[in-house]
PDB file of C-alpha atoms in Angstrom:
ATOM      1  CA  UNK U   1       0.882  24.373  -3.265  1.00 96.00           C
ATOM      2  CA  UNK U   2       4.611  24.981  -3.621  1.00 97.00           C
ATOM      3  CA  UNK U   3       6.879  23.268  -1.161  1.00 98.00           C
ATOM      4  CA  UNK U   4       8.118  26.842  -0.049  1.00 98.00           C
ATOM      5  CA  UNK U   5       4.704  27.558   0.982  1.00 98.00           C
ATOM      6  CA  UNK U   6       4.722  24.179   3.437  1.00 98.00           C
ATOM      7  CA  UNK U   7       7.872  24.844   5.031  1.00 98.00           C
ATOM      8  CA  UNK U   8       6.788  28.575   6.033  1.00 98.00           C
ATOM      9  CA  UNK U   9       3.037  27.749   6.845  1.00 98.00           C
ATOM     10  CA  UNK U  10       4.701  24.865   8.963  1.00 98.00           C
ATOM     11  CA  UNK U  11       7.495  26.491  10.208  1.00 98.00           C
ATOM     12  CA  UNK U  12       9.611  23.402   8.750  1.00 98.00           C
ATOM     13  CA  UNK U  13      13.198  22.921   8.152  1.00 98.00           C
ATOM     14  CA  UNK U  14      13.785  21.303   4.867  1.00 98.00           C
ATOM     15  CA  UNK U  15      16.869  18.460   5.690  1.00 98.00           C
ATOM     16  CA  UNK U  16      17.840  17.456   1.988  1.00 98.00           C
ATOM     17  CA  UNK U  17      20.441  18.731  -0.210  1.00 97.00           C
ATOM     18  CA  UNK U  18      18.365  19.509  -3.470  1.00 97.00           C
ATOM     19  CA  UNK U  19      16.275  22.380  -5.250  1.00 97.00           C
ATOM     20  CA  UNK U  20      13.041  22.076  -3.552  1.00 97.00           C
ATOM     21  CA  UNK U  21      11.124  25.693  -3.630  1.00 96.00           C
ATOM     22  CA  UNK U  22       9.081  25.049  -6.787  1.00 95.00           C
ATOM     23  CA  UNK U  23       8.225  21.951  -6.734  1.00 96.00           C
ATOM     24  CA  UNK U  24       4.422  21.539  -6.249  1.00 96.00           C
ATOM     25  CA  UNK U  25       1.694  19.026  -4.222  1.00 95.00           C
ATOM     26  CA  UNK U  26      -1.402  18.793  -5.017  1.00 92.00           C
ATOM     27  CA  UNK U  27      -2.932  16.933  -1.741  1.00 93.00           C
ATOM     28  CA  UNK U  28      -1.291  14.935   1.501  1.00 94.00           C
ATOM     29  CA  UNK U  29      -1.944  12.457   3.776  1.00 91.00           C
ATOM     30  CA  UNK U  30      -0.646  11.613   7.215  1.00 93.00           C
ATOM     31  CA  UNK U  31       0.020   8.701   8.630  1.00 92.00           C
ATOM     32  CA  UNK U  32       2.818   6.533  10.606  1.00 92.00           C
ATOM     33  CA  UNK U  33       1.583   3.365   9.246  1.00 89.00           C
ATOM     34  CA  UNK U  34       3.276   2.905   6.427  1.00 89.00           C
ATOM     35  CA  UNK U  35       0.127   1.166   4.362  1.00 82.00           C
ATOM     36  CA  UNK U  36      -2.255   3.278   5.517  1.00 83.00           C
ATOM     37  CA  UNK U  37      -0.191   5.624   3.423  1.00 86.00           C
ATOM     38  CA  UNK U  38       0.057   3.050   0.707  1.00 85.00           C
ATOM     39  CA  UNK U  39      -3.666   3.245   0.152  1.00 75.00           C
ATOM     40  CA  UNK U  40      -3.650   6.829  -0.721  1.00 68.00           C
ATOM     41  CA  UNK U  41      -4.024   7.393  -4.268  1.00 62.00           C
ATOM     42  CA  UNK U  42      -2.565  10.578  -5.466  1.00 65.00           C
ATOM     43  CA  UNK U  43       0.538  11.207  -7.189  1.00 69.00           C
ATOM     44  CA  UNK U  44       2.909  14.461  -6.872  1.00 76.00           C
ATOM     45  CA  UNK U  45       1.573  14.269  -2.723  1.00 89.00           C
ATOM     46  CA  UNK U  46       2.826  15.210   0.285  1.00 95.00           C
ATOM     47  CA  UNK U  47       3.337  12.392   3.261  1.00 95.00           C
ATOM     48  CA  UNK U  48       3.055  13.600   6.684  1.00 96.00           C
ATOM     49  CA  UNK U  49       4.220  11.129   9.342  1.00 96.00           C
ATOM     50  CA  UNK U  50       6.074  10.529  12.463  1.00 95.00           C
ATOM     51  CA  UNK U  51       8.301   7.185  11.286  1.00 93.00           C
ATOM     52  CA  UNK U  52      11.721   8.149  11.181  1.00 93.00           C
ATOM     53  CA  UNK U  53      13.358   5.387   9.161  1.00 91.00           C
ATOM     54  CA  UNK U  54      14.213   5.059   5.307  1.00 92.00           C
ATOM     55  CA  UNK U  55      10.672   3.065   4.687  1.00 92.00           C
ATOM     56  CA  UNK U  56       8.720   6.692   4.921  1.00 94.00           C
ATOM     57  CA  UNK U  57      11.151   7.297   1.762  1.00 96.00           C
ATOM     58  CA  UNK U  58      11.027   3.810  -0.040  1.00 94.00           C
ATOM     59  CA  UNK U  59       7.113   4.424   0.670  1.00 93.00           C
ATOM     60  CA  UNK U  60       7.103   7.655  -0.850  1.00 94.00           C
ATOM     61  CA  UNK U  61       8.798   6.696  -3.874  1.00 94.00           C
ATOM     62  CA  UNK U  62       6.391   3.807  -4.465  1.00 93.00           C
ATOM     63  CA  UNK U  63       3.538   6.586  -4.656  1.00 91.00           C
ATOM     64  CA  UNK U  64       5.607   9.035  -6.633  1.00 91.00           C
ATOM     65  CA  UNK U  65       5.374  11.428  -3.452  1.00 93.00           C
ATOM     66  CA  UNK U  66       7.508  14.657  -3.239  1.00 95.00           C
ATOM     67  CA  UNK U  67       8.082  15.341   0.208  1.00 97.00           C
ATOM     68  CA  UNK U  68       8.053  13.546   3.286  1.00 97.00           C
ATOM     69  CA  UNK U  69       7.174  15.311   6.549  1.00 98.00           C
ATOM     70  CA  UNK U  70       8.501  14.709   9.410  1.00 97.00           C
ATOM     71  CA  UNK U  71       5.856  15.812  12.831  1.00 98.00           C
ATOM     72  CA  UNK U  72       6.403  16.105  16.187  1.00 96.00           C
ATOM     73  CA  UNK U  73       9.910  17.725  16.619  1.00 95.00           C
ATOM     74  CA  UNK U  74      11.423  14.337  15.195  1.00 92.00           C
ATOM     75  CA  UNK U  75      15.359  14.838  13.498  1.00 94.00           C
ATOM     76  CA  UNK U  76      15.463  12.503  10.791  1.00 94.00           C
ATOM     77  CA  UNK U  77      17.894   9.515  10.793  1.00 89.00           C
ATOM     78  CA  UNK U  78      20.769   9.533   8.391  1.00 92.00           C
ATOM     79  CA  UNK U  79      19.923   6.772   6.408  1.00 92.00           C
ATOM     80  CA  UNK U  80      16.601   8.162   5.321  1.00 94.00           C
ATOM     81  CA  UNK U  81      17.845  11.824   4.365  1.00 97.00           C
ATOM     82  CA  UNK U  82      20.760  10.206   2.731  1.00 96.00           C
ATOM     83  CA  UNK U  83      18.208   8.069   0.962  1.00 95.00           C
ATOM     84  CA  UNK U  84      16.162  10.515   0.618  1.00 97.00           C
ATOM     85  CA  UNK U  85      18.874  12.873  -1.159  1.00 98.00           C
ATOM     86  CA  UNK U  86      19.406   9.683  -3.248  1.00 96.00           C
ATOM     87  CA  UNK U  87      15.797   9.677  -4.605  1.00 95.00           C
ATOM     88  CA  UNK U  88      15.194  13.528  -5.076  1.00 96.00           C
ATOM     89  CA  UNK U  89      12.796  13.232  -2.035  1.00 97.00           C
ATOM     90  CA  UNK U  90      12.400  16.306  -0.104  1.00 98.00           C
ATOM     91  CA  UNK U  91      12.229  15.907   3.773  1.00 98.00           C
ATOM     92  CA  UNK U  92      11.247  18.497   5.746  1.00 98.00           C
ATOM     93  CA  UNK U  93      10.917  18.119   9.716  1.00 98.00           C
ATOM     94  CA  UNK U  94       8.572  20.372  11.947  1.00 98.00           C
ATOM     95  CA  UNK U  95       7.927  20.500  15.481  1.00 98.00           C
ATOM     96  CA  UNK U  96       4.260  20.497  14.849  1.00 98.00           C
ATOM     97  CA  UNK U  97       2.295  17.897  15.942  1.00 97.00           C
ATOM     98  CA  UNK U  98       0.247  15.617  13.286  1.00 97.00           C
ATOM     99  CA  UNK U  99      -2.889  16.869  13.793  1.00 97.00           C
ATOM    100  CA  UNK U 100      -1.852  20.117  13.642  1.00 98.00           C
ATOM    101  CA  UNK U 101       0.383  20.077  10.655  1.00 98.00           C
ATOM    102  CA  UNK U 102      -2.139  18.171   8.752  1.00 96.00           C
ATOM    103  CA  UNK U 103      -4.693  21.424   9.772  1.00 97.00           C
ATOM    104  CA  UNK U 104      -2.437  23.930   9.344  1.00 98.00           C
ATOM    105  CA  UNK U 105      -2.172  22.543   5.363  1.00 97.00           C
ATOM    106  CA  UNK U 106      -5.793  22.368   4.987  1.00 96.00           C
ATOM    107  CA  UNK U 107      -6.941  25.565   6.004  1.00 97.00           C
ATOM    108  CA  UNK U 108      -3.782  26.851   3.811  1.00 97.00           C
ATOM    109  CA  UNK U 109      -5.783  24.930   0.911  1.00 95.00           C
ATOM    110  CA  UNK U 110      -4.250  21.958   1.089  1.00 94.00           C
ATOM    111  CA  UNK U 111      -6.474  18.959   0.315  1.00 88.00           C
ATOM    112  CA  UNK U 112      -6.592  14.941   1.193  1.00 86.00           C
ATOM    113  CA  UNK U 113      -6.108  12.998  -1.638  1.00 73.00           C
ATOM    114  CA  UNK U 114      -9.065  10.477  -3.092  1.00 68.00           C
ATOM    115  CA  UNK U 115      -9.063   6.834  -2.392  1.00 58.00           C
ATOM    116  CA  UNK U 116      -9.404   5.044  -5.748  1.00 55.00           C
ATOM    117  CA  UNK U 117      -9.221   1.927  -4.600  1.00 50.00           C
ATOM    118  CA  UNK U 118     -11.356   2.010  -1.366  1.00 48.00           C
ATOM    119  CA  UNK U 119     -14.126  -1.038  -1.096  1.00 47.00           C
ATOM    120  CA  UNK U 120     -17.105   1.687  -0.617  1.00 40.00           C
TER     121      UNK U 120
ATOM    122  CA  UNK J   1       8.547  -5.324 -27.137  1.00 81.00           C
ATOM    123  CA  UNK J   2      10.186  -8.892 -25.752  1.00 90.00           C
ATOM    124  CA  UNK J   3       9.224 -10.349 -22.563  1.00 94.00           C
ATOM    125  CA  UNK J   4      12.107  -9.398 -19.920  1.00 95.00           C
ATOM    126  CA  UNK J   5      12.881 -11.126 -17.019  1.00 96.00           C
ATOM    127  CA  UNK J   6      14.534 -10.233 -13.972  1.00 96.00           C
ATOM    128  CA  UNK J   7      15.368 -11.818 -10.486  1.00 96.00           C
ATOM    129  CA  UNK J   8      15.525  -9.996  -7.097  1.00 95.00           C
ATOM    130  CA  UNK J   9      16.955 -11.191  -3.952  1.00 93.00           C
ATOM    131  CA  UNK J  10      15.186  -9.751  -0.944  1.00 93.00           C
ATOM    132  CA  UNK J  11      17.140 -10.297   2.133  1.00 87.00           C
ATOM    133  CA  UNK J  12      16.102 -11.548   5.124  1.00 82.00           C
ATOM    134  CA  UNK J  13      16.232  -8.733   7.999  1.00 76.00           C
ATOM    135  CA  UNK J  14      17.125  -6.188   6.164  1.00 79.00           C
ATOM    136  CA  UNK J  15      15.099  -3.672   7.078  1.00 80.00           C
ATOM    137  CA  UNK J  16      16.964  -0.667   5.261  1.00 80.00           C
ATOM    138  CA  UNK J  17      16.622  -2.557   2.013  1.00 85.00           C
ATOM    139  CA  UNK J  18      13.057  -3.707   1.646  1.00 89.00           C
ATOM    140  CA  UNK J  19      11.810  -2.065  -0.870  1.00 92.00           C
ATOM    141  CA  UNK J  20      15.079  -1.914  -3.018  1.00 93.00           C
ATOM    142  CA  UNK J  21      13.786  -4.331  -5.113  1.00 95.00           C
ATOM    143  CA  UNK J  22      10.607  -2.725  -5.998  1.00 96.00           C
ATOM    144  CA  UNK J  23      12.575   0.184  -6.664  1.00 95.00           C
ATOM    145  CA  UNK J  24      15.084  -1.036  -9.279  1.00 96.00           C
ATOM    146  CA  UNK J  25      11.571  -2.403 -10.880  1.00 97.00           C
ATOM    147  CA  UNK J  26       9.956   0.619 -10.746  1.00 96.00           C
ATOM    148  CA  UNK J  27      13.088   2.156 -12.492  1.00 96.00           C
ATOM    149  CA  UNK J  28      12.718  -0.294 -15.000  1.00 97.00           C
ATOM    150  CA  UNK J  29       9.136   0.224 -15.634  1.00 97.00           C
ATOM    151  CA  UNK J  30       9.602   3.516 -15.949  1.00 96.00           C
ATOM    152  CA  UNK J  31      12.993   3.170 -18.427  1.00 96.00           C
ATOM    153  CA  UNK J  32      10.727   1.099 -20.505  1.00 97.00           C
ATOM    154  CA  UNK J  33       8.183   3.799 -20.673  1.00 96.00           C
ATOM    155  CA  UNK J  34       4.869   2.296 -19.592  1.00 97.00           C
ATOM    156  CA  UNK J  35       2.205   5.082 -17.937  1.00 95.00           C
ATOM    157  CA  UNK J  36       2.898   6.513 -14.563  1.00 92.00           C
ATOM    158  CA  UNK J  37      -0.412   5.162 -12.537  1.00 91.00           C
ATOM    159  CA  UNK J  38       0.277   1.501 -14.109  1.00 95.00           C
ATOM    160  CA  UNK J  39       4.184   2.021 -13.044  1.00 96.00           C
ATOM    161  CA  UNK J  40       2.762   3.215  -9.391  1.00 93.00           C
ATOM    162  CA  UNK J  41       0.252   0.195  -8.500  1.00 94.00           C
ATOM    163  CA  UNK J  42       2.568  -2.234  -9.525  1.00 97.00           C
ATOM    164  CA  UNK J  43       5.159  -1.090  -7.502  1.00 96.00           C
ATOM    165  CA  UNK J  44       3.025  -0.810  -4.959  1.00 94.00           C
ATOM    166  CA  UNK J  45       1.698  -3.932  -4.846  1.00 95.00           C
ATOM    167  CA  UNK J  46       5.143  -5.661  -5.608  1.00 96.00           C
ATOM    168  CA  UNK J  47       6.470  -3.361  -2.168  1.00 95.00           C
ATOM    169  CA  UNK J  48       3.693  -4.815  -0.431  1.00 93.00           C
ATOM    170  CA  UNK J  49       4.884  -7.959  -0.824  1.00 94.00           C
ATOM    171  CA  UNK J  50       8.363  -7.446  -0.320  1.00 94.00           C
ATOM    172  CA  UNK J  51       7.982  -5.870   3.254  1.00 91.00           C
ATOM    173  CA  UNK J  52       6.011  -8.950   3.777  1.00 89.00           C
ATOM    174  CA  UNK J  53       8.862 -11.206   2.906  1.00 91.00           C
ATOM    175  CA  UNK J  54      11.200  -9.184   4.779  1.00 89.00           C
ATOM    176  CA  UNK J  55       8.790  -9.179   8.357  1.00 84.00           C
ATOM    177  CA  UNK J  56       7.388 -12.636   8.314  1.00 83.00           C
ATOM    178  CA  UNK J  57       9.447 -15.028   6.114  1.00 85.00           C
ATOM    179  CA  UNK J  58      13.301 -14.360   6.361  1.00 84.00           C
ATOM    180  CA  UNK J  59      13.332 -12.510   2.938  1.00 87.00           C
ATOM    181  CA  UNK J  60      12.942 -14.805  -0.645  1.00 93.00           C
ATOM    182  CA  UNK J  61      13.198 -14.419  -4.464  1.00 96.00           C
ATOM    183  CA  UNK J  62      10.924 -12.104  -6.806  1.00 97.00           C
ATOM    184  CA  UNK J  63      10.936 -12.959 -10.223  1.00 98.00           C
ATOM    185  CA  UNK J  64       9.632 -10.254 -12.427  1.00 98.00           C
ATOM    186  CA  UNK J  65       8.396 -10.980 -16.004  1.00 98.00           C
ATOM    187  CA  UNK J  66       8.044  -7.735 -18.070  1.00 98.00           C
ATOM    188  CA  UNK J  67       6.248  -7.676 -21.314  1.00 97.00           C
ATOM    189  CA  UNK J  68       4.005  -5.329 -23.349  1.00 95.00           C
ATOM    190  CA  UNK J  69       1.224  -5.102 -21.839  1.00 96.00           C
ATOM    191  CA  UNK J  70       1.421  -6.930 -17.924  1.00 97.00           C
ATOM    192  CA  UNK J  71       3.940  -7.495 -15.721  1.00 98.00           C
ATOM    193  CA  UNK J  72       3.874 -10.730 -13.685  1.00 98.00           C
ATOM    194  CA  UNK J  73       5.660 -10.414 -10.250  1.00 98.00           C
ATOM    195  CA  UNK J  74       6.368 -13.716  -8.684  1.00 98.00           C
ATOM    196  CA  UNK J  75       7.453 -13.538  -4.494  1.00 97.00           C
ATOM    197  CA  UNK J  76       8.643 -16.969  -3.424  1.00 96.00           C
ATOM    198  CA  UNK J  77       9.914 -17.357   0.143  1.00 92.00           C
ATOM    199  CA  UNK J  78      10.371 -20.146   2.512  1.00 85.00           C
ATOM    200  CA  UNK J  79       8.844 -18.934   5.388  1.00 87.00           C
ATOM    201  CA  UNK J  80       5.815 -20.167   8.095  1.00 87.00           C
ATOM    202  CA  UNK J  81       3.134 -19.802   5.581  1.00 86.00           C
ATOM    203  CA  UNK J  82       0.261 -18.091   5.951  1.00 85.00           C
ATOM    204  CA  UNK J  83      -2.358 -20.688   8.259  1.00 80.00           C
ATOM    205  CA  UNK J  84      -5.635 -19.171   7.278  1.00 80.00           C
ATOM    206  CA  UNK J  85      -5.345 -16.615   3.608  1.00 82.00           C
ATOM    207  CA  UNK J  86      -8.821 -15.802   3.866  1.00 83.00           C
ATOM    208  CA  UNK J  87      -8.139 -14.416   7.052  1.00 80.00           C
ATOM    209  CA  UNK J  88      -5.079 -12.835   5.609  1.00 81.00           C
ATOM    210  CA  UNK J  89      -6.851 -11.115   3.267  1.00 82.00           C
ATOM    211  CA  UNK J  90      -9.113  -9.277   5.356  1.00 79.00           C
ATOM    212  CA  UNK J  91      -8.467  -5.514   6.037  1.00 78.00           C
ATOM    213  CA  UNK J  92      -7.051  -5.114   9.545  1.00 75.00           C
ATOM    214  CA  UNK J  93      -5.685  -8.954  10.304  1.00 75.00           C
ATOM    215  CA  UNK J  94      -2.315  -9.785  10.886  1.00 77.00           C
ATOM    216  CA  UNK J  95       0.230 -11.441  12.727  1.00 75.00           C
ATOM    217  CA  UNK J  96       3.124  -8.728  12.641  1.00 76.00           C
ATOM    218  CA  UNK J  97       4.606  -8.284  15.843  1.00 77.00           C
ATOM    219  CA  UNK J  98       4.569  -5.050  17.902  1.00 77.00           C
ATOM    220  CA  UNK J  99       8.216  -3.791  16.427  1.00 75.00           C
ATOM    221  CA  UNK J 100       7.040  -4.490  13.392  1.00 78.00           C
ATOM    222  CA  UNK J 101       4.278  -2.200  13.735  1.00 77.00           C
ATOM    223  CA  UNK J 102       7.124   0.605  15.125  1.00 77.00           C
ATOM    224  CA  UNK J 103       8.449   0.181  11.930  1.00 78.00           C
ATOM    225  CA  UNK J 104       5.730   1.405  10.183  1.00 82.00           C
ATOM    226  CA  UNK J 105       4.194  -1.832   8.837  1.00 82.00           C
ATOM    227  CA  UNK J 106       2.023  -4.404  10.505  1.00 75.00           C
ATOM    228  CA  UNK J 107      -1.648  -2.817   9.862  1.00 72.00           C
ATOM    229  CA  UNK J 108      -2.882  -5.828   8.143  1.00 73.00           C
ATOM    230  CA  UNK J 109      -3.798  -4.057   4.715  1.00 76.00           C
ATOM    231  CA  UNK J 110      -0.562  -5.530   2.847  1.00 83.00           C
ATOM    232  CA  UNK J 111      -2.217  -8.446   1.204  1.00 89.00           C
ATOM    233  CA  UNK J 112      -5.936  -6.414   0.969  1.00 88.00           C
ATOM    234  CA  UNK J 113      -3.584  -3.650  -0.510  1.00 89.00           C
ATOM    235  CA  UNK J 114      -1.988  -5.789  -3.439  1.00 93.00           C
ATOM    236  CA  UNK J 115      -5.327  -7.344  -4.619  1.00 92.00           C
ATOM    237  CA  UNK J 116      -6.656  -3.950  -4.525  1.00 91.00           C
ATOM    238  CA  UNK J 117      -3.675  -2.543  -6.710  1.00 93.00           C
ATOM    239  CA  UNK J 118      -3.133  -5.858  -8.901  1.00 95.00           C
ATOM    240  CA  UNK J 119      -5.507  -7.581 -11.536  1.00 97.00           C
ATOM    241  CA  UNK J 120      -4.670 -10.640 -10.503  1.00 97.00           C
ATOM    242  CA  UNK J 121      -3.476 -12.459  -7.495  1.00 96.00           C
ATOM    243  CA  UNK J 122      -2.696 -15.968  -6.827  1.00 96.00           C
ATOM    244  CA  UNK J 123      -1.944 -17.050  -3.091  1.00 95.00           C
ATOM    245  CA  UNK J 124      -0.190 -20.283  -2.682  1.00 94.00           C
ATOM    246  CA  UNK J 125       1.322 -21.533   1.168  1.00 92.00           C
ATOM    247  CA  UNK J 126       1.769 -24.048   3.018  1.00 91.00           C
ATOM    248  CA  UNK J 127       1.914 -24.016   6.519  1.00 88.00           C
ATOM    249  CA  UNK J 128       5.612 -24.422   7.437  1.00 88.00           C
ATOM    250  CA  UNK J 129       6.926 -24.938   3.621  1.00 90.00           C
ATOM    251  CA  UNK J 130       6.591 -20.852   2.498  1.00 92.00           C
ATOM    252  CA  UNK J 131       4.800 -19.190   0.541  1.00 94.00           C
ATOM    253  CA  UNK J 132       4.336 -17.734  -3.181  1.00 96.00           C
ATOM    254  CA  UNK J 133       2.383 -14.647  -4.350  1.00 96.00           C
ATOM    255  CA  UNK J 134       1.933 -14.488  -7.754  1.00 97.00           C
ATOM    256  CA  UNK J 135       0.430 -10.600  -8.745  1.00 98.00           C
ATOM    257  CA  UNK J 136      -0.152  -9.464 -12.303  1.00 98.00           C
ATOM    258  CA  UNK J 137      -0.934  -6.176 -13.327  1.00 97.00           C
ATOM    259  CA  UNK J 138      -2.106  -5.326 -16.832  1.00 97.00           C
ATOM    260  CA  UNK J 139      -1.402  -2.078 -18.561  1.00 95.00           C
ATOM    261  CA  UNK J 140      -5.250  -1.668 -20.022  1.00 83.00           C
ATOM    262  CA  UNK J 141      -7.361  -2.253 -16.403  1.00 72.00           C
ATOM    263  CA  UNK J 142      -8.450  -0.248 -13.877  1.00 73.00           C
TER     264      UNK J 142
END
């Protein structure tokens, strides 16, 4: 799914600086704990979360994730867009809830990403 | 290829900057061109570690040791030590305080995280003297 598609379908603004229409995910996650995301295994993802500070970027960089989202009406701090902006990390913020932003993307065709490294 | 070394400071609570120095080694593993899920569980692991440095132990050193095939990350701090590591290494166990956990961190999978993304992991603490995490990841597993 193209990043143009998640802002409309979640009625996102987009808060970085930087070309971000084409640029495609291929599965998200949500989550405001930080390694909870960590344990997600896909690369080119999406992160969905409500933690406003730079360690949703510094987290999404680890993973190779494209876009952060930012749920439940939250404006995102300086530092992390400008950090963001830094890393070619697209932020996007929606007034959405979790829940529903996370259902929203799945019944667009959005899917969860596989565990590889989960113990069963 | 030559084995290349690098140190990191990580600095005591600094929130903004944890992670910068699993960053700049990400950039390097990358630069140096090894494959892109290798590159991503050692950083993760190596992050891990770092926000743990930065939460419990007043920040530290990471020595990084680079070479063809593994790269052997080496967190030294001087904080409380971990009492129990078994415990430590359970899923869901930790100490982290409640703004911690507003932060984003705190969950008790950091340590269960790295030995899941590492091939090797070596715990050493003692209570009140720090502690030292040294996690190697080889190009060729997992």
């Amino acid at each position: 799914m193209k990043l143009k598609q998640v802002e409309k379908i979640l009625d996102a603004t987009v808060c970085t600086n930087f070309p971000y229409e084409d640029i495609e995910v291929s599965a998200a996650c949500g989550s405001d704990l930080m390694s909870d995301a960590l344990a997600f295994g896909e690369d080119k993802g999406l992160l969905l979360t409500g933690l406003n500070n730079p360690q949703s970027i510094r987290t999404a960089e680890m993973m190779d994730i494209s876009c952060v989202v930012l749920v439940r009406g939250k404006e995102p701090d300086e530092s992390l867009v400008s950090l963001a902006n830094e890393k070619q990390i697209v932020v996007m913020r929606t007034d959405n809830l979790m829940f529903t932003s996370c259902g929203l993307l799945y019944e667009a065709g959005l899917s969860g990403g596989k565990i590889p490294y989960a113990s069963s | 290829m030559q084995v290349l070394k690098q140190q990191h400071n990580v600095c005591a609570n600094d929130f903004a900057m944890a992670g910068a120095a699993s960053a700049a080694v990400k950039k390097t593993l990358n630069q140096l061109g090894f494959p892109s899920a290798f590159v991503r569980r050692t950083s993760i692991a190596m992050y891990e570690g770092e926000i743990n440095m930065v939460i419990h132990a007043d920040g530290g050193t990471a020595d990084v040791e680079i070479a063809e095939d593994y790269v052997k990350i080496t967190l030294t701090d001087k904080g409380p030590g971990i009492a129990d590591i078994d415990l430590a290494m359970q899923e869901g166990w930790s100490t982290a305080s409640e703004s911690v956990r507003e932060l984003g961190f705190g969950a008790g999978m950091g340590l269960p995280n790295i030995k899941k993304q590492s091939d090797e992991l070596e715990v050493i603490s003692v209570a009140g003297e720090g502690t030292t995490l040294i996690i190697t990841t080889k190009v060729n597993e997992q």
